[in-house]
């Protein structure tokens, strides 16, 4: 197997709004990112995935785009973008853009036209349906609470929006829509960006007839995901996109795919499929959802290690040699990794963050590091509703607590503290000065007060920091085909305390052992007296694993 550049790469994700403000308006921007590129280079990442930076009314922090070919003014100008891109290239960094084409903003010109009448050039760019008995055409609920349909009196019809009403779904059945998408993709690729992260790309092909979705007892709407994910024409659309655009450039693509299975992912990323390079699967971030189905992801229960192991190992084993994995613990939609999968107790936080990094970065696939993860940043632990900013969290509170009375307010706030997307969106913690060096003005979103303890400045030159540990993990991968390409062998799937696995490649074996508990435990996998490549304690004590201890060994077969 010849290694593709994106198989040997590590991606660093930047949420531009919260990365670095350069002009004191409290909002992160492109010149701010340009200033910080050397930091990302120092970490050792190869590629930067930028969350949306296009013109947008910001109903969903940029995931509602009103012009795909211009920059959101708060982030700067097209010149600022070009400067950033040039500077990135000079430093050997590639830029990956966020492609959001399941939906646009309702303020996009296409939609402004489309909603006027049933017979204008854009009338069929979106998914319009007549009312049924004076109601919405089916029971679909939006990902952001409420119905997935909104009535437009001018057309006397409803339009579909799987997310907010300000995010109408594009009609991919219309070949003109697909050509528009291919054309905007070429616009960015011709500038020199090196690929796309494709937002909810497995939702673009809707099932024929738009039938009702399964509805949990007591839930006001049907749950669309099982119905709209991996729809009937998805492979065809992705294949067409590949033929018309992707195959003409040397780029990487990762499709965000809630609800996809390994079998689906093999279809999209398979060596012969000519569709995408890899997908973001949701299995491990969907664990510990509420058993009361109408509460969905909102819960405060810890994840069982055996479930986490099962989820990650399944993708490792099933995609080996057939597709390619992306590896991630968190992103802008998920709580902070260390709080969620280990502990943010100050006593163990540093050890735990290193342990998680090791467990993920020694797997097969392309690793993604979300801004601040490399510092061991934690959840923000808000206690009040008015501290939240994210549309998903706020809408869910109003729907579940006030409208449905499915849960009481205090409990819901606990669930949000645990699961809200806002945990990931507080500004980057650069130093211990006012507002963590993120802005000289008033930040658009409050900082996590622990920035005085957890920040980049204190870590970059400290050899024992989480930052420098991540740097070593990335460096190890860059220099090892065993880590990049080796096959995966799970050890003791029923062990709920230790996550251990082996990797095999050309007569060499890598052994990875991570203690996910705050207790000392004993495990013997034959590691005694083996060569240790990396670990989060000064030395290895062989079979004795201290709290959150992790070690990686190289064994010769
Ligand atoms: O996320 C898609 C998605 O599945 C999320 O809505 C997810 O269900 C939720 O955030 C986790 O509970 C993508 C983007 O990453 C997200 O930021 C956008 O809000 C969404 O699409 C709509 O574009
Ligand atoms: Ca700014």
Coordinates of C-alpha atoms and ligand atoms in Angstrom, one line a residue, residues 21-29 74, ligand 2:
X21 CA -8.9 38.4 17.7
X22 CA -6.6 40.9 16.0
X23 CA -8.6 44.2 16.1
X24 CA -10.2 44.3 19.5
X25 CA -13.8 43.7 18.4
X26 CA -13.9 40.5 20.6
X27 CA -14.3 38.2 17.6
X28 CA -11.5 35.9 16.3
X29 CA -10.5 36.7 12.7
X74 CA -16.1 40.1 11.1
Ligands
LIG2 CA1 -11.7 40.6 15.3

